[in-house]
Short mmCIF file of C-alpha atoms in Angstrom, two decimals:
data_model
loop_
_atom_site.label_atom_id
_atom_site.label_comp_id
_atom_site.label_asym_id
_atom_site.label_seq_id
_atom_site.Cartn_x
_atom_site.Cartn_y
_atom_site.Cartn_z
CA MET A 1 38.60 133.37 154.76
CA LYS A 2 37.68 129.62 155.01
CA LEU A 3 39.82 127.82 157.63
CA ILE A 4 40.42 124.20 158.40
CA ALA A 5 42.80 123.47 161.55
CA GLY A 6 43.72 126.88 161.64
CA ARG A 7 44.73 127.45 157.99
CA PRO A 8 43.38 128.57 154.77
CA VAL A 9 41.35 125.95 152.90
CA ARG A 10 42.95 125.37 149.39
CA ILE A 11 40.89 124.29 146.49
CA LEU A 12 42.53 122.80 143.22
CA LEU A 13 40.67 124.07 140.14
CA VAL A 14 41.17 122.48 136.99
CA GLU A 15 39.41 124.18 134.16
CA ASP A 16 40.35 124.69 130.59
CA ASP A 17 37.46 127.12 129.18
CA ALA A 18 38.97 130.73 130.18
CA ALA A 19 35.61 132.27 131.07
CA HIS A 20 34.44 129.38 133.06
CA HIS A 21 37.67 129.12 134.88
CA ALA A 22 37.67 132.92 135.80
CA LEU A 23 33.92 132.66 136.81
CA LEU A 24 34.53 129.45 139.06
CA HIS A 25 37.82 131.24 140.57
CA SER A 26 35.73 134.08 141.23
CA TRP A 27 33.00 132.41 143.26
CA LEU A 28 35.56 130.41 145.24
CA ARG A 29 37.67 133.13 145.98
CA THR A 30 34.76 135.50 147.15
CA GLU A 31 33.47 132.56 149.31
CA GLY A 32 36.84 132.79 151.02
CA TYR A 33 38.64 129.76 149.68
CA GLN A 34 42.41 129.79 148.45
CA VAL A 35 42.54 128.83 144.83
CA ASP A 36 45.22 127.17 142.88
CA GLY A 37 43.92 127.31 139.22
CA PHE A 38 45.00 125.51 136.08
CA ARG A 39 43.92 125.36 132.62
CA ASP A 40 45.98 122.55 131.07
CA GLY A 41 46.04 119.10 132.54
CA ARG A 42 49.84 118.86 132.37
CA ASP A 43 50.45 121.92 134.42
CA ALA A 44 48.14 120.54 137.13
CA GLN A 45 49.83 117.39 137.08
CA GLN A 46 53.32 118.93 137.86
CA TYR A 47 51.62 120.91 140.57
CA LEU A 48 50.38 117.68 142.05
CA ALA A 49 53.76 116.32 142.08
CA ASP A 50 54.82 118.70 144.85
CA HIS A 51 51.72 120.28 146.40
CA TRP A 52 48.24 119.27 148.09
CA ALA A 53 44.95 120.75 148.36
CA ASP A 54 42.08 120.16 150.42
CA LEU A 55 39.58 119.69 147.82
CA ALA A 56 40.11 119.54 143.96
CA ILE A 57 37.50 120.52 141.25
CA LEU A 58 38.48 118.95 137.94
CA ASP A 59 37.09 119.22 134.34
CA TRP A 60 37.00 115.77 132.42
CA ASP A 61 38.09 116.99 129.05
CA LEU A 62 41.34 118.85 129.58
CA PRO A 63 44.37 119.51 127.20
CA GLY A 64 47.68 117.99 128.01
CA VAL A 65 46.42 115.34 130.51
CA SER A 66 43.03 114.21 130.87
CA GLY A 67 40.80 114.66 134.11
CA ASP A 68 40.62 111.13 134.82
CA ARG A 69 44.41 110.86 134.55
CA LEU A 70 44.70 113.62 137.04
CA LEU A 71 42.49 111.51 139.38
CA GLN A 72 44.68 108.51 139.03
CA LYS A 73 47.53 110.64 140.29
CA ILE A 74 45.65 112.03 143.31
CA ARG A 75 44.29 108.58 144.10
CA GLY A 76 47.52 106.78 143.45
CA ARG A 77 49.67 108.91 146.35
CA GLY A 78 49.14 110.15 149.86
CA GLN A 79 46.59 112.40 148.63
CA SER A 80 44.39 109.69 148.02
CA THR A 81 41.72 111.03 150.60
CA MET A 82 41.40 114.72 148.83
CA PRO A 83 37.94 115.00 147.90
CA VAL A 84 37.17 115.58 144.15
CA ILE A 85 34.48 117.04 142.23
CA PHE A 86 34.24 116.46 138.54
CA GLN A 87 32.46 118.96 136.21
CA THR A 88 31.49 117.85 132.92
CA VAL A 89 29.34 118.51 130.07
CA HIS A 90 28.25 114.91 129.65
CA SER A 91 24.94 114.27 131.18
CA ALA A 92 24.20 110.68 130.28
CA GLU A 93 23.99 107.96 133.14
CA SER A 94 26.77 106.04 131.94
CA ASP A 95 29.20 109.22 131.80
CA ILE A 96 27.96 110.03 135.41
CA VAL A 97 28.79 106.34 136.28
CA ALA A 98 32.07 106.53 134.75
CA VAL A 99 33.27 109.48 136.58
CA LEU A 100 32.29 108.11 139.93
CA ASP A 101 33.65 104.74 139.06
CA ALA A 102 37.18 106.65 138.34
CA GLY A 103 37.04 107.49 141.86
CA ALA A 104 35.35 110.99 142.00
CA ASP A 105 33.47 111.84 144.99
CA ASP A 106 31.05 114.04 143.47
CA TYR A 107 29.93 115.40 140.03
CA LEU A 108 28.04 118.68 138.49
CA VAL A 109 26.76 118.64 134.95
CA LYS A 110 27.49 122.11 133.16
CA PRO A 111 26.09 124.61 133.38
CA PHE A 112 25.51 124.82 136.82
CA ASP A 113 24.53 127.34 139.87
CA ARG A 114 26.85 129.03 142.24
CA GLN A 115 25.29 128.01 145.10
CA VAL A 116 24.96 124.24 144.08
CA LEU A 117 28.68 124.40 143.45
CA LEU A 118 29.63 126.19 146.94
CA ALA A 119 27.18 123.56 148.63
CA ARG A 120 28.89 120.72 147.14
CA VAL A 121 32.35 122.02 148.15
CA ARG A 122 30.97 122.65 151.65
CA ALA A 123 29.52 119.07 151.82
CA LEU A 124 32.70 117.33 150.81
CA LEU A 125 34.79 119.60 152.91
CA ARG A 126 32.79 118.55 155.97
CA ARG A 127 32.61 114.81 155.21
CA PHE A 128 36.38 114.94 154.76
CA ALA A 129 37.09 116.74 158.07
CA ALA A 130 34.88 114.17 159.87
CA THR A 131 36.78 111.28 158.32
CA ASN A 132 40.27 112.63 158.64
CA LEU A 133 40.56 115.53 161.05
CA GLN A 134 38.77 114.67 164.24
CA GLY A 135 40.22 112.25 166.31
CA GLY A 136 40.91 108.99 165.74
CA ASN A 137 44.47 107.39 164.79
CA MET A 138 46.43 107.64 161.52
CA ILE A 139 48.37 104.40 160.33
CA VAL A 140 51.42 105.16 158.24
CA GLU A 141 53.17 102.18 157.03
CA GLY A 142 51.89 100.05 159.92
CA ASN A 143 53.08 102.65 162.25
CA VAL A 144 50.23 104.50 164.16
CA LEU A 145 49.92 108.30 165.00
CA ASP A 146 47.94 108.25 168.35
CA ARG A 147 46.34 111.67 168.22
CA GLN A 148 44.97 111.79 171.95
CA ALA A 149 48.23 110.60 173.44
CA ARG A 150 50.55 112.53 171.06
CA ALA A 151 52.59 109.34 170.54
CA LEU A 152 53.87 107.12 167.64
CA LEU A 153 53.34 103.39 168.03
CA CYS A 154 56.13 101.61 166.13
CA HIS A 155 57.14 97.99 166.38
CA GLY A 156 54.95 97.59 169.83
CA GLU A 157 56.96 100.47 171.29
CA THR A 158 55.44 103.96 172.24
CA HIS A 159 57.40 107.21 171.31
CA ARG A 160 56.01 110.09 172.84
CA LEU A 161 56.35 113.26 170.94
CA GLY A 162 55.86 117.02 171.98
CA THR A 163 52.62 118.60 171.20
CA LYS A 164 54.09 120.63 168.36
CA GLU A 165 56.34 117.98 166.98
CA PHE A 166 53.18 115.63 166.84
CA ASP A 167 50.90 118.05 164.97
CA ILE A 168 53.66 118.81 162.52
CA LEU A 169 54.13 115.12 161.72
CA TRP A 170 50.33 114.60 161.62
CA HIS A 171 49.84 117.42 158.97
CA LEU A 172 53.05 116.28 156.83
CA ALA A 173 51.68 112.68 157.22
CA LEU A 174 48.24 113.86 155.76
CA HIS A 175 50.02 115.02 152.72
CA ALA A 176 52.76 112.42 152.36
CA GLY A 177 54.88 113.06 149.19
CA ALA A 178 53.80 116.69 148.63
CA VAL A 179 55.34 119.95 149.63
CA VAL A 180 53.87 121.73 152.92
CA MET A 181 54.47 125.17 152.85
CA ARG A 182 55.92 126.60 156.10
CA GLN A 183 52.89 129.23 156.44
CA ASP A 184 50.74 126.42 156.49
CA LEU A 185 52.34 124.38 159.34
CA MET A 186 52.60 127.81 161.06
CA GLY A 187 48.76 128.01 160.69
CA VAL A 188 48.08 124.51 161.76
CA VAL A 189 50.38 124.23 164.70
CA TRP A 190 50.40 127.60 166.12
CA GLY A 191 47.12 129.07 164.71
CA VAL A 192 46.63 131.38 161.87
CA GLU A 193 46.88 134.56 163.75
CA ALA A 194 50.04 133.77 165.69
CA ALA A 195 53.31 135.58 165.17
CA VAL A 196 55.82 132.79 164.59
CA GLN A 197 59.03 133.06 162.77
CA SER A 198 60.15 130.53 160.30
CA ARG A 199 63.00 129.29 162.49
CA SER A 200 60.63 128.16 165.08
CA VAL A 201 59.08 125.83 162.42
CA ASP A 202 62.86 124.88 161.51
CA MET A 203 63.63 123.96 165.17
CA TYR A 204 60.68 121.89 165.81
CA VAL A 205 61.20 120.01 162.66
CA SER A 206 64.71 119.18 163.56
CA ARG A 207 63.32 117.84 166.87
CA LEU A 208 60.93 115.72 164.88
CA ARG A 209 63.57 114.38 162.79
CA ALA A 210 65.49 113.50 165.86
CA ALA A 211 62.71 111.76 167.39
CA LEU A 212 61.79 109.83 164.24
CA LYS A 213 65.53 108.65 164.15
CA ALA A 214 65.46 107.66 167.79
CA ALA A 215 62.15 105.47 167.02
CA CYS A 216 64.39 103.74 164.27
CA ILE A 217 61.52 105.04 161.55
CA ASP A 218 63.43 105.93 158.27
CA TRP A 219 60.79 108.66 156.97
CA ASN A 220 62.79 111.54 155.31
CA ILE A 221 61.42 115.01 156.10
CA GLN A 222 63.12 116.99 153.41
CA SER A 223 63.53 120.57 153.33
CA VAL A 224 62.17 122.41 150.08
CA TYR A 225 64.24 125.86 149.71
CA ALA A 226 62.29 128.79 150.44
CA THR A 227 59.13 126.87 150.50
CA GLY A 228 58.60 124.32 153.31
CA TYR A 229 58.85 120.46 153.89
CA ARG A 230 57.90 117.25 152.45
CA LEU A 231 57.62 113.82 154.22
CA VAL A 232 59.15 111.22 152.10
CA LEU A 233 58.09 107.34 152.95
CA GLN A 234 59.46 104.32 151.46
CA PRO A 235 59.42 104.18 147.87
CA ALA A 236 56.08 102.98 146.46
CA ARG A 237 54.46 103.29 149.80
CA CYS A 238 53.05 106.88 149.93
CA ASN A 239 49.54 105.54 149.17
CA ALA A 240 49.93 103.48 152.58
CA VAL A 241 48.88 106.37 154.36
CA ASN A 242 45.27 106.03 155.73
CA GLU A 243 42.89 107.21 158.40
CA SER A 244 41.62 104.80 161.12
CA VAL A 245 38.97 106.93 163.01
CA GLY A 246 38.00 105.84 166.00
CA THR A 247 40.46 102.96 166.32
CA SER A 248 42.19 102.61 169.66
CA SER A 249 45.61 102.06 170.17
#
């Protein structure tokens, strides 16, 4: 099983051709990735309303909602840092330029080799991890999450958080606006092999809510029944989440 920060790596796969979808799904699962697959762009768009992934593989020509519209959905919210690979049958230079200009991080022209796909996936995940998950601070709506100090800097004041509360907030902020499942939080904060009960997660989320209230930050950590939690920022501000790696407080 492939892991990031102690949890399984999740890949969103959107491909309408049944045989090609099954082939890619098999390649990725065999390699140890967790795959959420869809064959219709509309279904994938509904998924993106409440979920997130570590990487997306999109087809350009999709029924329901096109691949470029799905990319706009990803780039227009807190998931804007999600790496995206476009796969397409169009090999003309103008088509490739259009894919990259739309915001894709990489592209593959069909048909392609299994090892090529897996190498591209690994390369993008490494780049994403180096940019977003290793050290540095995260800036969210002008507030700074200082990972080294485990503190939240707001309006010139420093609010220190417990280690687990900070790790939960960091992960929720990375995926602001999307539902983060309880088991993912358990893996990130306690480690994928840890024997943690869900009420322990609930307790630390409750403490985190109290800390945010004390810091006068009106972010809302919503409970999603039988699933997990969602961090809701101010309306139309979810895309204000970004990484500032190497920035000192």
